[in-house]
Amino acid sequence: METTSRKTNLLSTVGYLQQRLKSAALVFCISDFITQEETFASNLLKHVVQKHDFIPVIIEDAWEERLPEGKGFFRLQDAETGAEMTLNLSRKKRELYQNLMRERKEGLQRSFYSLKLDHLFLRPEEPFLSSLIRFFLARKRQR
């Protein structure tokens, strides 16, 4: 599948899966899931989720949870769009950013729950094997 944009488009991948997968499959979707809200309301995604065992694996980076402590400014660049942003590192702005990131994670979880999706959060800086084993053992107990 050729990409035409550097910007993440989860629905194009989901559409590709719908066309290619003829029988039920186990699908791991590994992403940070920073995507448009309408993605989770999409009928296309709902159809794929109903037909397949679709497991979102969310990659969480500690850098995305909170801004570094200190004074001054912090420049960020969006890897997908190239857009730049400068953030003030004041205590108030750090708290605001941390609250926004927590709300984003809670919203993401609500979206997965509304689709009845088991999901897994992983951190690249931590060993993942024990998290995967716990995840699958919990799924086995639920069924």
PDB file of C-alpha atoms in Angstrom:
ATOM      1  CA  MET A   1       0.000   0.000   0.000  1.00  0.00           C
ATOM      2  CA  GLU A   2       1.575   3.272  -1.134  1.00  0.00           C
ATOM      3  CA  THR A   3       1.212   6.364   1.017  1.00  0.00           C
ATOM      4  CA  THR A   4       0.559   9.714  -0.575  1.00  0.00           C
ATOM      5  CA  SER A   5       0.882  11.863   2.539  1.00  0.00           C
ATOM      6  CA  ARG A   6       3.073  12.054   5.605  1.00  0.00           C
ATOM      7  CA  LYS A   7      -0.059  12.653   7.672  1.00  0.00           C
ATOM      8  CA  THR A   8      -1.567   9.657   9.477  1.00  0.00           C
ATOM      9  CA  ASN A   9      -4.832   8.441   7.969  1.00  0.00           C
ATOM     10  CA  LEU A  10      -6.101   5.507   9.968  1.00  0.00           C
ATOM     11  CA  LEU A  11      -9.278   5.194   7.903  1.00  0.00           C
ATOM     12  CA  SER A  12      -7.385   4.515   4.672  1.00  0.00           C
ATOM     13  CA  THR A  13      -5.645   1.605   6.393  1.00  0.00           C
ATOM     14  CA  VAL A  14      -8.943   0.356   7.809  1.00  0.00           C
ATOM     15  CA  GLY A  15     -10.480   0.535   4.322  1.00  0.00           C
ATOM     16  CA  TYR A  16      -7.569  -1.473   2.951  1.00  0.00           C
ATOM     17  CA  LEU A  17      -8.147  -4.121   5.637  1.00  0.00           C
ATOM     18  CA  GLN A  18     -11.835  -4.291   4.816  1.00  0.00           C
ATOM     19  CA  GLN A  19     -11.060  -4.947   1.156  1.00  0.00           C
ATOM     20  CA  ARG A  20      -8.300  -7.504   1.718  1.00  0.00           C
ATOM     21  CA  LEU A  21      -9.400  -9.543   4.739  1.00  0.00           C
ATOM     22  CA  LYS A  22     -12.130 -11.935   3.624  1.00  0.00           C
ATOM     23  CA  SER A  23     -12.409 -13.974   6.826  1.00  0.00           C
ATOM     24  CA  ALA A  24     -12.161 -12.987  10.485  1.00  0.00           C
ATOM     25  CA  ALA A  25      -8.639 -12.065  11.547  1.00  0.00           C
ATOM     26  CA  LEU A  26      -6.685 -10.877  14.551  1.00  0.00           C
ATOM     27  CA  VAL A  27      -5.528  -7.328  13.742  1.00  0.00           C
ATOM     28  CA  PHE A  28      -3.092  -5.326  15.845  1.00  0.00           C
ATOM     29  CA  CYS A  29      -3.182  -1.613  15.065  1.00  0.00           C
ATOM     30  CA  ILE A  30      -0.027  -0.043  16.535  1.00  0.00           C
ATOM     31  CA  SER A  31      -0.170   3.734  16.683  1.00  0.00           C
ATOM     32  CA  ASP A  32      -0.096   6.772  18.941  1.00  0.00           C
ATOM     33  CA  PHE A  33      -3.693   7.315  17.766  1.00  0.00           C
ATOM     34  CA  ILE A  34      -3.285  11.033  17.406  1.00  0.00           C
ATOM     35  CA  THR A  35      -5.999  11.248  14.799  1.00  0.00           C
ATOM     36  CA  GLN A  36      -9.173  13.072  13.898  1.00  0.00           C
ATOM     37  CA  GLU A  37     -12.133  12.480  16.231  1.00  0.00           C
ATOM     38  CA  GLU A  38     -14.396  11.370  13.357  1.00  0.00           C
ATOM     39  CA  THR A  39     -12.174   8.322  12.856  1.00  0.00           C
ATOM     40  CA  PHE A  40     -13.809   6.572  15.810  1.00  0.00           C
ATOM     41  CA  ALA A  41     -17.333   7.413  14.620  1.00  0.00           C
ATOM     42  CA  SER A  42     -16.649   6.028  11.145  1.00  0.00           C
ATOM     43  CA  ASN A  43     -18.930   3.263   9.873  1.00  0.00           C
ATOM     44  CA  LEU A  44     -15.918   1.784   8.116  1.00  0.00           C
ATOM     45  CA  LEU A  45     -14.051   1.343  11.393  1.00  0.00           C
ATOM     46  CA  LYS A  46     -17.186  -0.002  13.113  1.00  0.00           C
ATOM     47  CA  HIS A  47     -17.603  -2.603  10.358  1.00  0.00           C
ATOM     48  CA  VAL A  48     -13.982  -3.799  10.582  1.00  0.00           C
ATOM     49  CA  VAL A  49     -14.154  -3.919  14.388  1.00  0.00           C
ATOM     50  CA  GLN A  50     -17.331  -6.042  14.270  1.00  0.00           C
ATOM     51  CA  LYS A  51     -15.888  -8.527  11.772  1.00  0.00           C
ATOM     52  CA  HIS A  52     -12.339  -8.844  13.118  1.00  0.00           C
ATOM     53  CA  ASP A  53     -10.609  -9.026  16.480  1.00  0.00           C
ATOM     54  CA  PHE A  54      -9.162  -5.518  16.240  1.00  0.00           C
ATOM     55  CA  ILE A  55      -6.706  -4.637  19.014  1.00  0.00           C
ATOM     56  CA  PRO A  56      -5.390  -1.080  19.264  1.00  0.00           C
ATOM     57  CA  VAL A  57      -1.889  -0.916  20.725  1.00  0.00           C
ATOM     58  CA  ILE A  58      -1.253   2.655  21.784  1.00  0.00           C
ATOM     59  CA  ILE A  59       2.340   3.789  21.980  1.00  0.00           C
ATOM     60  CA  GLU A  60       2.727   6.300  24.807  1.00  0.00           C
ATOM     61  CA  ASP A  61       5.821   8.433  24.958  1.00  0.00           C
ATOM     62  CA  ALA A  62       6.745  10.026  28.283  1.00  0.00           C
ATOM     63  CA  TRP A  63       7.664  13.205  26.390  1.00  0.00           C
ATOM     64  CA  GLU A  64       4.039  13.548  25.325  1.00  0.00           C
ATOM     65  CA  GLU A  65       2.652  13.353  28.865  1.00  0.00           C
ATOM     66  CA  ARG A  66       4.367  16.326  30.411  1.00  0.00           C
ATOM     67  CA  LEU A  67       6.630  19.156  29.461  1.00  0.00           C
ATOM     68  CA  PRO A  68      10.108  19.321  30.987  1.00  0.00           C
ATOM     69  CA  GLU A  69      10.508  21.421  34.097  1.00  0.00           C
ATOM     70  CA  GLY A  70      12.419  24.615  33.773  1.00  0.00           C
ATOM     71  CA  LYS A  71      12.047  28.170  32.619  1.00  0.00           C
ATOM     72  CA  GLY A  72      11.958  29.581  29.168  1.00  0.00           C
ATOM     73  CA  PHE A  73      10.489  28.195  25.990  1.00  0.00           C
ATOM     74  CA  PHE A  74      10.398  24.823  24.265  1.00  0.00           C
ATOM     75  CA  ARG A  75      10.177  24.483  20.483  1.00  0.00           C
ATOM     76  CA  LEU A  76       8.323  21.507  19.001  1.00  0.00           C
ATOM     77  CA  GLN A  77       7.904  20.365  15.411  1.00  0.00           C
ATOM     78  CA  ASP A  78       5.075  18.135  14.180  1.00  0.00           C
ATOM     79  CA  ALA A  79       6.718  15.177  12.419  1.00  0.00           C
ATOM     80  CA  GLU A  80       3.760  14.770  10.054  1.00  0.00           C
ATOM     81  CA  THR A  81       3.033  18.334   9.016  1.00  0.00           C
ATOM     82  CA  GLY A  82       6.316  20.100   9.745  1.00  0.00           C
ATOM     83  CA  ALA A  83       4.432  22.789  11.683  1.00  0.00           C
ATOM     84  CA  GLU A  84       6.369  24.326  14.551  1.00  0.00           C
ATOM     85  CA  MET A  85       5.137  25.501  17.924  1.00  0.00           C
ATOM     86  CA  THR A  86       6.851  27.265  20.793  1.00  0.00           C
ATOM     87  CA  LEU A  87       5.621  26.515  24.304  1.00  0.00           C
ATOM     88  CA  ASN A  88       6.180  28.523  27.447  1.00  0.00           C
ATOM     89  CA  LEU A  89       7.542  26.280  30.222  1.00  0.00           C
ATOM     90  CA  SER A  90       5.863  28.123  33.088  1.00  0.00           C
ATOM     91  CA  ARG A  91       4.345  25.979  35.831  1.00  0.00           C
ATOM     92  CA  LYS A  92       0.831  26.989  34.790  1.00  0.00           C
ATOM     93  CA  LYS A  93       1.437  26.033  31.124  1.00  0.00           C
ATOM     94  CA  ARG A  94       3.029  22.705  32.126  1.00  0.00           C
ATOM     95  CA  GLU A  95      -0.027  21.871  34.254  1.00  0.00           C
ATOM     96  CA  LEU A  96      -2.380  22.880  31.439  1.00  0.00           C
ATOM     97  CA  TYR A  97      -0.468  20.697  28.973  1.00  0.00           C
ATOM     98  CA  GLN A  98      -0.474  17.735  31.375  1.00  0.00           C
ATOM     99  CA  ASN A  99      -4.248  18.082  31.899  1.00  0.00           C
ATOM    100  CA  LEU A 100      -4.849  18.255  28.142  1.00  0.00           C
ATOM    101  CA  MET A 101      -2.790  15.087  27.587  1.00  0.00           C
ATOM    102  CA  ARG A 102      -4.656  13.261  30.369  1.00  0.00           C
ATOM    103  CA  GLU A 103      -8.007  14.314  28.846  1.00  0.00           C
ATOM    104  CA  ARG A 104      -6.807  13.123  25.421  1.00  0.00           C
ATOM    105  CA  LYS A 105      -5.937   9.696  26.847  1.00  0.00           C
ATOM    106  CA  GLU A 106      -9.289   9.443  28.655  1.00  0.00           C
ATOM    107  CA  GLY A 107     -11.120  10.424  25.454  1.00  0.00           C
ATOM    108  CA  LEU A 108      -9.190   7.793  23.533  1.00  0.00           C
ATOM    109  CA  GLN A 109     -10.141   5.167  26.100  1.00  0.00           C
ATOM    110  CA  ARG A 110     -13.813   6.219  25.905  1.00  0.00           C
ATOM    111  CA  SER A 111     -13.665   5.832  22.116  1.00  0.00           C
ATOM    112  CA  PHE A 112     -12.243   2.321  22.437  1.00  0.00           C
ATOM    113  CA  TYR A 113     -14.812   1.373  25.084  1.00  0.00           C
ATOM    114  CA  SER A 114     -17.656   2.669  22.904  1.00  0.00           C
ATOM    115  CA  LEU A 115     -16.433   0.333  20.142  1.00  0.00           C
ATOM    116  CA  LYS A 116     -16.045  -2.482  22.712  1.00  0.00           C
ATOM    117  CA  LEU A 117     -12.339  -2.764  21.909  1.00  0.00           C
ATOM    118  CA  ASP A 118      -9.768  -4.296  24.188  1.00  0.00           C
ATOM    119  CA  HIS A 119      -6.727  -2.067  23.943  1.00  0.00           C
ATOM    120  CA  LEU A 120      -3.223  -1.885  25.288  1.00  0.00           C
ATOM    121  CA  PHE A 121      -0.989   1.066  26.188  1.00  0.00           C
ATOM    122  CA  LEU A 122       2.748   0.479  25.796  1.00  0.00           C
ATOM    123  CA  ARG A 123       5.763   2.687  26.448  1.00  0.00           C
ATOM    124  CA  PRO A 124       8.779   2.351  24.177  1.00  0.00           C
ATOM    125  CA  GLU A 125      11.193   2.886  27.072  1.00  0.00           C
ATOM    126  CA  GLU A 126       9.749  -0.001  29.124  1.00  0.00           C
ATOM    127  CA  PRO A 127       9.876  -3.777  28.580  1.00  0.00           C
ATOM    128  CA  PHE A 128       6.631  -4.814  26.887  1.00  0.00           C
ATOM    129  CA  LEU A 129       6.519  -8.601  27.188  1.00  0.00           C
ATOM    130  CA  SER A 130       4.958  -8.721  30.677  1.00  0.00           C
ATOM    131  CA  SER A 131       2.338  -6.138  29.619  1.00  0.00           C
ATOM    132  CA  LEU A 132       1.414  -8.269  26.593  1.00  0.00           C
ATOM    133  CA  ILE A 133       1.136 -11.416  28.696  1.00  0.00           C
ATOM    134  CA  ARG A 134      -1.096  -9.643  31.268  1.00  0.00           C
ATOM    135  CA  PHE A 135      -3.245  -8.293  28.443  1.00  0.00           C
ATOM    136  CA  PHE A 136      -3.845 -11.708  26.868  1.00  0.00           C
ATOM    137  CA  LEU A 137      -4.417 -13.412  30.236  1.00  0.00           C
ATOM    138  CA  ALA A 138      -7.049 -10.775  31.089  1.00  0.00           C
ATOM    139  CA  ARG A 139      -8.732 -11.336  27.705  1.00  0.00           C
ATOM    140  CA  LYS A 140      -8.748 -15.085  28.316  1.00  0.00           C
ATOM    141  CA  ARG A 141     -10.399 -14.624  31.732  1.00  0.00           C
ATOM    142  CA  GLN A 142     -13.088 -12.367  30.225  1.00  0.00           C
ATOM    143  CA  ARG A 143     -14.126 -14.925  27.616  1.00  0.00           C
TER     144      ARG A 143
END
